Amino acid sequence: MIKWVISVIEKYKKSLLLIYFYIFIAQSIFLIEPYVLGKSIDGLLKREYQWVGVFLFIELLSVFFIYKRMVFDTKIYTSIYNDIVFNYLDSSEDSNTSTKIARTDLAHNIIDFLEHHIHYYIMSVLSIIGTLFFIFISHPPTGFVVLFCVPFICFIVWKFYKKIAQSTKISHTQHESKMNVFDSNNRENIFSFFKRRRRLWIYGSTIQGKNWSSLNAIKSIFLVLALVIFTNDSIDLTQGEAIAMYSYINQFLVSLLSIPVGVDMFTRMSDVIKRLKTII
């Protein structure tokens, strides 16, 4: 799968690297924010304002790099999507119209992966490394507590995502038959199609709901546990330090949720690419 994606984006690699550089800078600035915010709050309580100026500066700098990325990346991703679609259509003359429409629609999953998920993974990896660094620097026992959350997250992913992958594959297969069902002009077939689609959506949503609830329950438990460990073992803790540590702990645990998101996207991408490669 990875080799196929690389072959698709090869001629855009310099533009993509520039996009990811903007994300890297913006996220690195974002990692400093809780620390500077904590200092700003402690300073304001003492009527000192220099850290507030620093906070405003890094916020505006982050906005600048996010803006640069937003006005540039859509041009690149729409070009990649058109390349995928045109390559597919040039090689799929024997496919029926329903399959062509469905697979060109599904091809947008690849763009979603590049435009949203890769961005999300870059930010998550930076957040996991950066927040863990700040947590360990401030209070190592708290760092070990939040790290212990990782095997629990991985267990939940292992438990649910085989069923989610199966649901995704069945849903994609049914989507490919949509045009054929409408072309039949058979009211019973059309109603049956949408009733089955509803059942698939409900099944997928139920599995995702159980997965989401389990993950967030684990996150909440470890968030509270980490805060208890940190506050019970800290002497002369300022309000700013407490807020900064809460932000880093919460950001680390939220970033761990990129693990199930990544597995979910991998299953979708794998299925879509297999369908496109049957022709290309």
PDB file of C-alpha atoms in Angstrom:
ATOM      1  CA  MET A   1       0.000   0.000   0.000  1.00  0.00           C
ATOM      2  CA  ILE A   2       2.742   2.466   1.000  1.00  0.00           C
ATOM      3  CA  LYS A   3       4.675   1.892  -2.252  1.00  0.00           C
ATOM      4  CA  TRP A   4       1.559   2.641  -4.305  1.00  0.00           C
ATOM      5  CA  VAL A   5       0.893   5.884  -2.420  1.00  0.00           C
ATOM      6  CA  ILE A   6       4.535   6.953  -2.855  1.00  0.00           C
ATOM      7  CA  SER A   7       4.337   6.314  -6.595  1.00  0.00           C
ATOM      8  CA  VAL A   8       1.228   8.516  -6.807  1.00  0.00           C
ATOM      9  CA  ILE A   9       2.742  11.478  -4.947  1.00  0.00           C
ATOM     10  CA  GLU A  10       6.296  11.196  -6.311  1.00  0.00           C
ATOM     11  CA  LYS A  11       6.165  14.314  -8.498  1.00  0.00           C
ATOM     12  CA  TYR A  12       4.642  16.361  -5.666  1.00  0.00           C
ATOM     13  CA  LYS A  13       7.142  15.391  -2.968  1.00  0.00           C
ATOM     14  CA  LYS A  14       8.784  18.846  -2.716  1.00  0.00           C
ATOM     15  CA  SER A  15       5.419  20.570  -2.335  1.00  0.00           C
ATOM     16  CA  LEU A  16       4.296  18.018   0.245  1.00  0.00           C
ATOM     17  CA  LEU A  17       7.525  18.448   2.214  1.00  0.00           C
ATOM     18  CA  LEU A  18       6.884  22.204   2.319  1.00  0.00           C
ATOM     19  CA  ILE A  19       3.344  21.583   3.600  1.00  0.00           C
ATOM     20  CA  TYR A  20       4.632  19.210   6.279  1.00  0.00           C
ATOM     21  CA  PHE A  21       7.338  21.736   7.232  1.00  0.00           C
ATOM     22  CA  TYR A  22       4.634  24.344   7.915  1.00  0.00           C
ATOM     23  CA  ILE A  23       2.787  21.802  10.061  1.00  0.00           C
ATOM     24  CA  PHE A  24       5.981  20.918  11.931  1.00  0.00           C
ATOM     25  CA  ILE A  25       6.714  24.556  12.794  1.00  0.00           C
ATOM     26  CA  ALA A  26       3.125  25.334  13.837  1.00  0.00           C
ATOM     27  CA  GLN A  27       2.894  22.214  16.023  1.00  0.00           C
ATOM     28  CA  SER A  28       6.293  22.846  17.621  1.00  0.00           C
ATOM     29  CA  ILE A  29       5.092  26.322  18.599  1.00  0.00           C
ATOM     30  CA  PHE A  30       1.865  24.793  19.908  1.00  0.00           C
ATOM     31  CA  LEU A  31       3.888  22.514  22.208  1.00  0.00           C
ATOM     32  CA  ILE A  32       5.489  25.517  23.886  1.00  0.00           C
ATOM     33  CA  GLU A  33       2.093  27.136  24.475  1.00  0.00           C
ATOM     34  CA  PRO A  34       1.145  25.432  27.806  1.00  0.00           C
ATOM     35  CA  TYR A  35       4.509  26.310  29.336  1.00  0.00           C
ATOM     36  CA  VAL A  36       4.270  29.960  28.239  1.00  0.00           C
ATOM     37  CA  LEU A  37       0.606  30.106  29.298  1.00  0.00           C
ATOM     38  CA  GLY A  38       1.525  28.866  32.772  1.00  0.00           C
ATOM     39  CA  LYS A  39       4.234  31.500  33.041  1.00  0.00           C
ATOM     40  CA  SER A  40       1.793  34.147  31.796  1.00  0.00           C
ATOM     41  CA  ILE A  41      -0.799  33.244  34.445  1.00  0.00           C
ATOM     42  CA  ASP A  42       1.772  33.301  37.246  1.00  0.00           C
ATOM     43  CA  GLY A  43       3.053  36.639  35.906  1.00  0.00           C
ATOM     44  CA  LEU A  44      -0.418  38.180  35.703  1.00  0.00           C
ATOM     45  CA  LEU A  45      -1.079  37.241  39.323  1.00  0.00           C
ATOM     46  CA  LYS A  46       2.022  39.293  40.177  1.00  0.00           C
ATOM     47  CA  ARG A  47       1.108  42.130  37.755  1.00  0.00           C
ATOM     48  CA  GLU A  48       3.965  41.147  35.428  1.00  0.00           C
ATOM     49  CA  TYR A  49       3.193  41.178  31.705  1.00  0.00           C
ATOM     50  CA  GLN A  50       6.293  40.154  29.753  1.00  0.00           C
ATOM     51  CA  TRP A  51       5.191  36.510  29.444  1.00  0.00           C
ATOM     52  CA  VAL A  52       1.804  37.661  28.109  1.00  0.00           C
ATOM     53  CA  GLY A  53       3.660  39.358  25.272  1.00  0.00           C
ATOM     54  CA  VAL A  54       5.597  36.166  24.571  1.00  0.00           C
ATOM     55  CA  PHE A  55       2.333  34.182  24.582  1.00  0.00           C
ATOM     56  CA  LEU A  56       0.703  36.557  22.091  1.00  0.00           C
ATOM     57  CA  PHE A  57       3.770  36.421  19.839  1.00  0.00           C
ATOM     58  CA  ILE A  58       3.873  32.603  19.615  1.00  0.00           C
ATOM     59  CA  GLU A  59       0.114  32.474  19.011  1.00  0.00           C
ATOM     60  CA  LEU A  60       0.398  34.870  16.069  1.00  0.00           C
ATOM     61  CA  LEU A  61       3.446  33.027  14.726  1.00  0.00           C
ATOM     62  CA  SER A  62       1.530  29.726  14.828  1.00  0.00           C
ATOM     63  CA  VAL A  63      -1.430  31.333  13.015  1.00  0.00           C
ATOM     64  CA  PHE A  64       0.952  32.606  10.308  1.00  0.00           C
ATOM     65  CA  PHE A  65       2.334  29.125   9.529  1.00  0.00           C
ATOM     66  CA  ILE A  66      -1.124  27.536   9.613  1.00  0.00           C
ATOM     67  CA  TYR A  67      -2.321  30.176   7.138  1.00  0.00           C
ATOM     68  CA  LYS A  68       0.648  29.499   4.842  1.00  0.00           C
ATOM     69  CA  ARG A  69      -0.187  25.790   4.842  1.00  0.00           C
ATOM     70  CA  MET A  70      -3.932  26.274   4.276  1.00  0.00           C
ATOM     71  CA  VAL A  71      -3.571  28.504   1.204  1.00  0.00           C
ATOM     72  CA  PHE A  72      -1.056  26.163  -0.404  1.00  0.00           C
ATOM     73  CA  ASP A  73      -2.066  22.571   0.291  1.00  0.00           C
ATOM     74  CA  THR A  74      -5.469  22.503  -1.448  1.00  0.00           C
ATOM     75  CA  LYS A  75      -3.800  23.265  -4.800  1.00  0.00           C
ATOM     76  CA  ILE A  76      -1.521  20.250  -4.372  1.00  0.00           C
ATOM     77  CA  TYR A  77      -4.092  17.770  -3.073  1.00  0.00           C
ATOM     78  CA  THR A  78      -6.640  18.533  -5.789  1.00  0.00           C
ATOM     79  CA  SER A  79      -3.920  17.951  -8.424  1.00  0.00           C
ATOM     80  CA  ILE A  80      -3.053  14.583  -6.856  1.00  0.00           C
ATOM     81  CA  TYR A  81      -6.729  13.571  -6.792  1.00  0.00           C
ATOM     82  CA  ASN A  82      -7.167  14.418 -10.456  1.00  0.00           C
ATOM     83  CA  ASP A  83      -4.054  12.395 -11.335  1.00  0.00           C
ATOM     84  CA  ILE A  84      -5.433   9.351  -9.511  1.00  0.00           C
ATOM     85  CA  VAL A  85      -8.843   9.648 -11.158  1.00  0.00           C
ATOM     86  CA  PHE A  86      -7.495  10.250 -14.684  1.00  0.00           C
ATOM     87  CA  ASN A  87      -5.056   7.325 -14.386  1.00  0.00           C
ATOM     88  CA  TYR A  88      -7.871   5.083 -13.215  1.00  0.00           C
ATOM     89  CA  LEU A  89     -10.303   6.156 -15.957  1.00  0.00           C
ATOM     90  CA  ASP A  90      -7.650   5.740 -18.665  1.00  0.00           C
ATOM     91  CA  SER A  91      -7.128   2.141 -17.557  1.00  0.00           C
ATOM     92  CA  SER A  92     -10.703   1.103 -16.799  1.00  0.00           C
ATOM     93  CA  GLU A  93     -12.533   1.175 -20.111  1.00  0.00           C
ATOM     94  CA  ASP A  94     -14.013  -2.270 -19.495  1.00  0.00           C
ATOM     95  CA  SER A  95     -15.498  -1.369 -16.103  1.00  0.00           C
ATOM     96  CA  ASN A  96     -19.189  -0.525 -15.808  1.00  0.00           C
ATOM     97  CA  THR A  97     -20.308   3.010 -14.988  1.00  0.00           C
ATOM     98  CA  SER A  98     -21.406   2.168 -11.454  1.00  0.00           C
ATOM     99  CA  THR A  99     -17.966   0.811 -10.556  1.00  0.00           C
ATOM    100  CA  LYS A 100     -16.204   3.800 -12.138  1.00  0.00           C
ATOM    101  CA  ILE A 101     -18.305   6.332 -10.225  1.00  0.00           C
ATOM    102  CA  ALA A 102     -17.917   4.468  -6.934  1.00  0.00           C
ATOM    103  CA  ARG A 103     -14.159   4.007  -7.256  1.00  0.00           C
ATOM    104  CA  THR A 104     -13.481   7.603  -8.253  1.00  0.00           C
ATOM    105  CA  ASP A 105     -15.491   8.622  -5.185  1.00  0.00           C
ATOM    106  CA  LEU A 106     -13.571   6.169  -2.997  1.00  0.00           C
ATOM    107  CA  ALA A 107     -10.301   7.528  -4.380  1.00  0.00           C
ATOM    108  CA  HIS A 108     -10.917  10.640  -2.315  1.00  0.00           C
ATOM    109  CA  ASN A 109     -10.037   8.534   0.734  1.00  0.00           C
ATOM    110  CA  ILE A 110      -6.436   8.727  -0.464  1.00  0.00           C
ATOM    111  CA  ILE A 111      -6.601  12.541  -0.530  1.00  0.00           C
ATOM    112  CA  ASP A 112      -8.216  12.523   2.919  1.00  0.00           C
ATOM    113  CA  PHE A 113      -5.274  10.422   4.088  1.00  0.00           C
ATOM    114  CA  LEU A 114      -2.729  12.878   2.686  1.00  0.00           C
ATOM    115  CA  GLU A 115      -4.554  16.090   3.580  1.00  0.00           C
ATOM    116  CA  HIS A 116      -6.010  15.208   6.981  1.00  0.00           C
ATOM    117  CA  HIS A 117      -4.522  12.028   8.388  1.00  0.00           C
ATOM    118  CA  ILE A 118      -0.863  12.643   7.551  1.00  0.00           C
ATOM    119  CA  HIS A 119      -1.233  16.127   9.044  1.00  0.00           C
ATOM    120  CA  TYR A 120      -2.857  14.589  12.102  1.00  0.00           C
ATOM    121  CA  TYR A 121      -0.127  11.940  12.474  1.00  0.00           C
ATOM    122  CA  ILE A 122       2.663  14.522  12.217  1.00  0.00           C
ATOM    123  CA  MET A 123       0.997  16.639  14.895  1.00  0.00           C
ATOM    124  CA  SER A 124       0.297  13.588  17.073  1.00  0.00           C
ATOM    125  CA  VAL A 125       3.868  12.250  16.910  1.00  0.00           C
ATOM    126  CA  LEU A 126       5.252  15.687  17.731  1.00  0.00           C
ATOM    127  CA  SER A 127       2.741  16.031  20.561  1.00  0.00           C
ATOM    128  CA  ILE A 128       3.541  12.618  22.028  1.00  0.00           C
ATOM    129  CA  ILE A 129       7.305  13.276  21.994  1.00  0.00           C
ATOM    130  CA  GLY A 130       7.072  16.936  23.038  1.00  0.00           C
ATOM    131  CA  THR A 131       4.510  16.575  25.823  1.00  0.00           C
ATOM    132  CA  LEU A 132       6.279  13.517  27.224  1.00  0.00           C
ATOM    133  CA  PHE A 133       9.512  15.522  27.311  1.00  0.00           C
ATOM    134  CA  PHE A 134       7.892  18.357  29.277  1.00  0.00           C
ATOM    135  CA  ILE A 135       6.140  15.916  31.630  1.00  0.00           C
ATOM    136  CA  PHE A 136       9.333  14.010  32.428  1.00  0.00           C
ATOM    137  CA  ILE A 137      11.290  17.247  32.895  1.00  0.00           C
ATOM    138  CA  SER A 138       8.668  18.508  35.352  1.00  0.00           C
ATOM    139  CA  HIS A 139       7.849  15.253  37.206  1.00  0.00           C
ATOM    140  CA  PRO A 140       9.194  11.835  36.064  1.00  0.00           C
ATOM    141  CA  PRO A 141       6.687   9.680  38.072  1.00  0.00           C
ATOM    142  CA  THR A 142       3.818  11.361  36.181  1.00  0.00           C
ATOM    143  CA  GLY A 143       5.578  10.533  32.912  1.00  0.00           C
ATOM    144  CA  PHE A 144       5.681   6.825  33.779  1.00  0.00           C
ATOM    145  CA  VAL A 145       1.984   6.894  34.738  1.00  0.00           C
ATOM    146  CA  VAL A 146       0.862   8.293  31.372  1.00  0.00           C
ATOM    147  CA  LEU A 147       3.167   5.898  29.488  1.00  0.00           C
ATOM    148  CA  PHE A 148       1.409   2.983  31.159  1.00  0.00           C
ATOM    149  CA  CYS A 149      -1.739   4.007  29.239  1.00  0.00           C
ATOM    150  CA  VAL A 150      -0.235   2.855  25.905  1.00  0.00           C
ATOM    151  CA  PRO A 151      -0.788  -0.949  26.287  1.00  0.00           C
ATOM    152  CA  PHE A 152      -4.424  -0.360  27.292  1.00  0.00           C
ATOM    153  CA  ILE A 153      -5.023   1.754  24.153  1.00  0.00           C
ATOM    154  CA  CYS A 154      -3.371  -0.911  21.974  1.00  0.00           C
ATOM    155  CA  PHE A 155      -5.508  -3.669  23.521  1.00  0.00           C
ATOM    156  CA  ILE A 156      -8.736  -1.792  22.701  1.00  0.00           C
ATOM    157  CA  VAL A 157      -7.546  -1.213  19.131  1.00  0.00           C
ATOM    158  CA  TRP A 158      -6.771  -4.931  18.742  1.00  0.00           C
ATOM    159  CA  LYS A 159     -10.189  -5.874  20.131  1.00  0.00           C
ATOM    160  CA  PHE A 160     -12.351  -3.707  17.866  1.00  0.00           C
ATOM    161  CA  TYR A 161     -10.634  -2.947  14.581  1.00  0.00           C
ATOM    162  CA  LYS A 162     -10.907  -6.341  12.902  1.00  0.00           C
ATOM    163  CA  LYS A 163     -14.696  -5.916  12.996  1.00  0.00           C
ATOM    164  CA  ILE A 164     -14.436  -2.290  11.852  1.00  0.00           C
ATOM    165  CA  ALA A 165     -12.256  -3.328   8.879  1.00  0.00           C
ATOM    166  CA  GLN A 166     -14.806  -5.972   7.877  1.00  0.00           C
ATOM    167  CA  SER A 167     -17.640  -3.432   8.088  1.00  0.00           C
ATOM    168  CA  THR A 168     -15.662  -0.959   5.947  1.00  0.00           C
ATOM    169  CA  LYS A 169     -14.985  -3.538   3.230  1.00  0.00           C
ATOM    170  CA  ILE A 170     -18.650  -4.597   3.010  1.00  0.00           C
ATOM    171  CA  SER A 171     -19.773  -0.953   2.890  1.00  0.00           C
ATOM    172  CA  HIS A 172     -17.383  -0.157   0.022  1.00  0.00           C
ATOM    173  CA  THR A 173     -18.556  -3.215  -1.930  1.00  0.00           C
ATOM    174  CA  GLN A 174     -22.181  -2.201  -1.560  1.00  0.00           C
ATOM    175  CA  HIS A 175     -21.376   1.389  -2.616  1.00  0.00           C
ATOM    176  CA  GLU A 176     -19.995   0.080  -5.920  1.00  0.00           C
ATOM    177  CA  SER A 177     -23.368  -1.441  -6.768  1.00  0.00           C
ATOM    178  CA  LYS A 178     -25.348   1.763  -6.200  1.00  0.00           C
ATOM    179  CA  MET A 179     -25.552   2.880  -9.831  1.00  0.00           C
ATOM    180  CA  ASN A 180     -26.557  -0.607 -11.016  1.00  0.00           C
ATOM    181  CA  VAL A 181     -29.364  -0.679  -8.469  1.00  0.00           C
ATOM    182  CA  PHE A 182     -30.724   2.661  -9.683  1.00  0.00           C
ATOM    183  CA  ASP A 183     -30.369   1.652 -13.325  1.00  0.00           C
ATOM    184  CA  SER A 184     -32.593  -1.359 -12.653  1.00  0.00           C
ATOM    185  CA  ASN A 185     -35.532   1.004 -11.931  1.00  0.00           C
ATOM    186  CA  ASN A 186     -36.762  -1.647  -9.528  1.00  0.00           C
ATOM    187  CA  ARG A 187     -38.372  -0.003  -6.507  1.00  0.00           C
ATOM    188  CA  GLU A 188     -37.935  -3.102  -4.346  1.00  0.00           C
ATOM    189  CA  ASN A 189     -34.211  -3.384  -5.173  1.00  0.00           C
ATOM    190  CA  ILE A 190     -33.646   0.310  -4.450  1.00  0.00           C
ATOM    191  CA  PHE A 191     -35.453   0.102  -1.106  1.00  0.00           C
ATOM    192  CA  SER A 192     -33.543  -3.063  -0.239  1.00  0.00           C
ATOM    193  CA  PHE A 193     -30.238  -1.329  -1.077  1.00  0.00           C
ATOM    194  CA  PHE A 194     -30.857   1.567   1.285  1.00  0.00           C
ATOM    195  CA  LYS A 195     -32.245  -0.653   4.047  1.00  0.00           C
ATOM    196  CA  ARG A 196     -29.081  -2.760   3.927  1.00  0.00           C
ATOM    197  CA  ARG A 197     -26.940   0.378   3.810  1.00  0.00           C
ATOM    198  CA  ARG A 198     -28.720   1.633   6.935  1.00  0.00           C
ATOM    199  CA  ARG A 199     -27.985  -1.653   8.742  1.00  0.00           C
ATOM    200  CA  LEU A 200     -24.315  -1.388   7.762  1.00  0.00           C
ATOM    201  CA  TRP A 201     -24.118   2.207   9.032  1.00  0.00           C
ATOM    202  CA  ILE A 202     -25.775   1.226  12.318  1.00  0.00           C
ATOM    203  CA  TYR A 203     -23.430  -1.736  12.779  1.00  0.00           C
ATOM    204  CA  GLY A 204     -20.349   0.367  12.004  1.00  0.00           C
ATOM    205  CA  SER A 205     -21.526   3.200  14.242  1.00  0.00           C
ATOM    206  CA  THR A 206     -22.193   0.781  17.120  1.00  0.00           C
ATOM    207  CA  ILE A 207     -18.692  -0.711  16.893  1.00  0.00           C
ATOM    208  CA  GLN A 208     -17.137   2.760  16.622  1.00  0.00           C
ATOM    209  CA  GLY A 209     -19.213   3.909  19.606  1.00  0.00           C
ATOM    210  CA  LYS A 210     -17.986   1.045  21.778  1.00  0.00           C
ATOM    211  CA  ASN A 211     -14.426   1.703  20.641  1.00  0.00           C
ATOM    212  CA  TRP A 212     -14.666   5.457  21.301  1.00  0.00           C
ATOM    213  CA  SER A 213     -16.247   4.987  24.746  1.00  0.00           C
ATOM    214  CA  SER A 214     -13.605   2.475  25.826  1.00  0.00           C
ATOM    215  CA  LEU A 215     -10.728   4.666  24.639  1.00  0.00           C
ATOM    216  CA  ASN A 216     -12.039   7.817  26.318  1.00  0.00           C
ATOM    217  CA  ALA A 217     -12.778   5.965  29.561  1.00  0.00           C
ATOM    218  CA  ILE A 218      -9.135   4.809  29.655  1.00  0.00           C
ATOM    219  CA  LYS A 219      -7.968   8.339  28.813  1.00  0.00           C
ATOM    220  CA  SER A 220     -10.042   9.885  31.621  1.00  0.00           C
ATOM    221  CA  ILE A 221      -8.837   7.342  34.198  1.00  0.00           C
ATOM    222  CA  PHE A 222      -5.169   7.948  33.410  1.00  0.00           C
ATOM    223  CA  LEU A 223      -5.673  11.731  33.252  1.00  0.00           C
ATOM    224  CA  VAL A 224      -7.069  11.770  36.799  1.00  0.00           C
ATOM    225  CA  LEU A 225      -4.459   9.297  38.047  1.00  0.00           C
ATOM    226  CA  ALA A 226      -1.594  11.356  36.570  1.00  0.00           C
ATOM    227  CA  LEU A 227      -2.927  14.583  38.092  1.00  0.00           C
ATOM    228  CA  VAL A 228      -3.237  12.930  41.509  1.00  0.00           C
ATOM    229  CA  ILE A 229       0.355  11.671  41.332  1.00  0.00           C
ATOM    230  CA  PHE A 230       1.631  15.071  40.188  1.00  0.00           C
ATOM    231  CA  THR A 231      -0.208  17.239  42.728  1.00  0.00           C
ATOM    232  CA  ASN A 232       0.417  14.936  45.715  1.00  0.00           C
ATOM    233  CA  ASP A 233       4.150  14.933  45.085  1.00  0.00           C
ATOM    234  CA  SER A 234       4.622  18.614  44.235  1.00  0.00           C
ATOM    235  CA  ILE A 235       5.550  21.238  46.820  1.00  0.00           C
ATOM    236  CA  ASP A 236       4.919  24.974  46.304  1.00  0.00           C
ATOM    237  CA  LEU A 237       2.992  24.326  43.083  1.00  0.00           C
ATOM    238  CA  THR A 238       1.872  27.501  41.320  1.00  0.00           C
ATOM    239  CA  GLN A 239      -1.392  27.887  39.435  1.00  0.00           C
ATOM    240  CA  GLY A 240       0.466  28.336  36.177  1.00  0.00           C
ATOM    241  CA  GLU A 241       2.511  25.145  36.697  1.00  0.00           C
ATOM    242  CA  ALA A 242      -0.636  23.158  37.487  1.00  0.00           C
ATOM    243  CA  ILE A 243      -2.394  24.413  34.336  1.00  0.00           C
ATOM    244  CA  ALA A 244       0.665  23.718  32.182  1.00  0.00           C
ATOM    245  CA  MET A 245       1.021  20.158  33.519  1.00  0.00           C
ATOM    246  CA  TYR A 246      -2.701  19.446  33.015  1.00  0.00           C
ATOM    247  CA  SER A 247      -2.401  20.681  29.417  1.00  0.00           C
ATOM    248  CA  TYR A 248       0.619  18.471  28.697  1.00  0.00           C
ATOM    249  CA  ILE A 249      -0.916  15.352  30.285  1.00  0.00           C
ATOM    250  CA  ASN A 250      -4.214  15.823  28.457  1.00  0.00           C
ATOM    251  CA  GLN A 251      -2.475  16.597  25.162  1.00  0.00           C
ATOM    252  CA  PHE A 252      -0.329  13.462  25.469  1.00  0.00           C
ATOM    253  CA  LEU A 253      -3.327  11.216  26.172  1.00  0.00           C
ATOM    254  CA  VAL A 254      -5.372  12.782  23.351  1.00  0.00           C
ATOM    255  CA  SER A 255      -2.447  12.257  20.966  1.00  0.00           C
ATOM    256  CA  LEU A 256      -2.412   8.549  21.839  1.00  0.00           C
ATOM    257  CA  LEU A 257      -5.843   8.325  20.220  1.00  0.00           C
ATOM    258  CA  SER A 258      -4.003   8.713  16.907  1.00  0.00           C
ATOM    259  CA  ILE A 259      -3.238   4.970  17.230  1.00  0.00           C
ATOM    260  CA  PRO A 260      -6.842   3.814  16.610  1.00  0.00           C
ATOM    261  CA  VAL A 261      -7.394   6.610  14.078  1.00  0.00           C
ATOM    262  CA  GLY A 262      -4.320   5.404  12.188  1.00  0.00           C
ATOM    263  CA  VAL A 263      -5.469   1.779  12.198  1.00  0.00           C
ATOM    264  CA  ASP A 264      -8.931   2.809  10.992  1.00  0.00           C
ATOM    265  CA  MET A 265      -7.527   4.857   8.112  1.00  0.00           C
ATOM    266  CA  PHE A 266      -5.085   2.089   7.194  1.00  0.00           C
ATOM    267  CA  THR A 267      -7.949  -0.389   6.769  1.00  0.00           C
ATOM    268  CA  ARG A 268      -9.896   2.073   4.597  1.00  0.00           C
ATOM    269  CA  MET A 269      -6.875   2.957   2.487  1.00  0.00           C
ATOM    270  CA  SER A 270      -5.880  -0.690   1.996  1.00  0.00           C
ATOM    271  CA  ASP A 271      -9.333  -1.628   0.744  1.00  0.00           C
ATOM    272  CA  VAL A 272      -9.640   1.409  -1.576  1.00  0.00           C
ATOM    273  CA  ILE A 273      -6.160   0.888  -3.076  1.00  0.00           C
ATOM    274  CA  LYS A 274      -6.857  -2.817  -3.700  1.00  0.00           C
ATOM    275  CA  ARG A 275      -9.971  -1.824  -5.659  1.00  0.00           C
ATOM    276  CA  LEU A 276      -8.139   0.821  -7.700  1.00  0.00           C
ATOM    277  CA  LYS A 277      -5.190  -1.480  -8.385  1.00  0.00           C
ATOM    278  CA  THR A 278      -7.434  -4.180  -9.831  1.00  0.00           C
ATOM    279  CA  ILE A 279      -7.619  -1.955 -12.888  1.00  0.00           C
ATOM    280  CA  ILE A 280      -4.600   0.343 -12.756  1.00  0.00           C
TER     281      ILE A 280
END
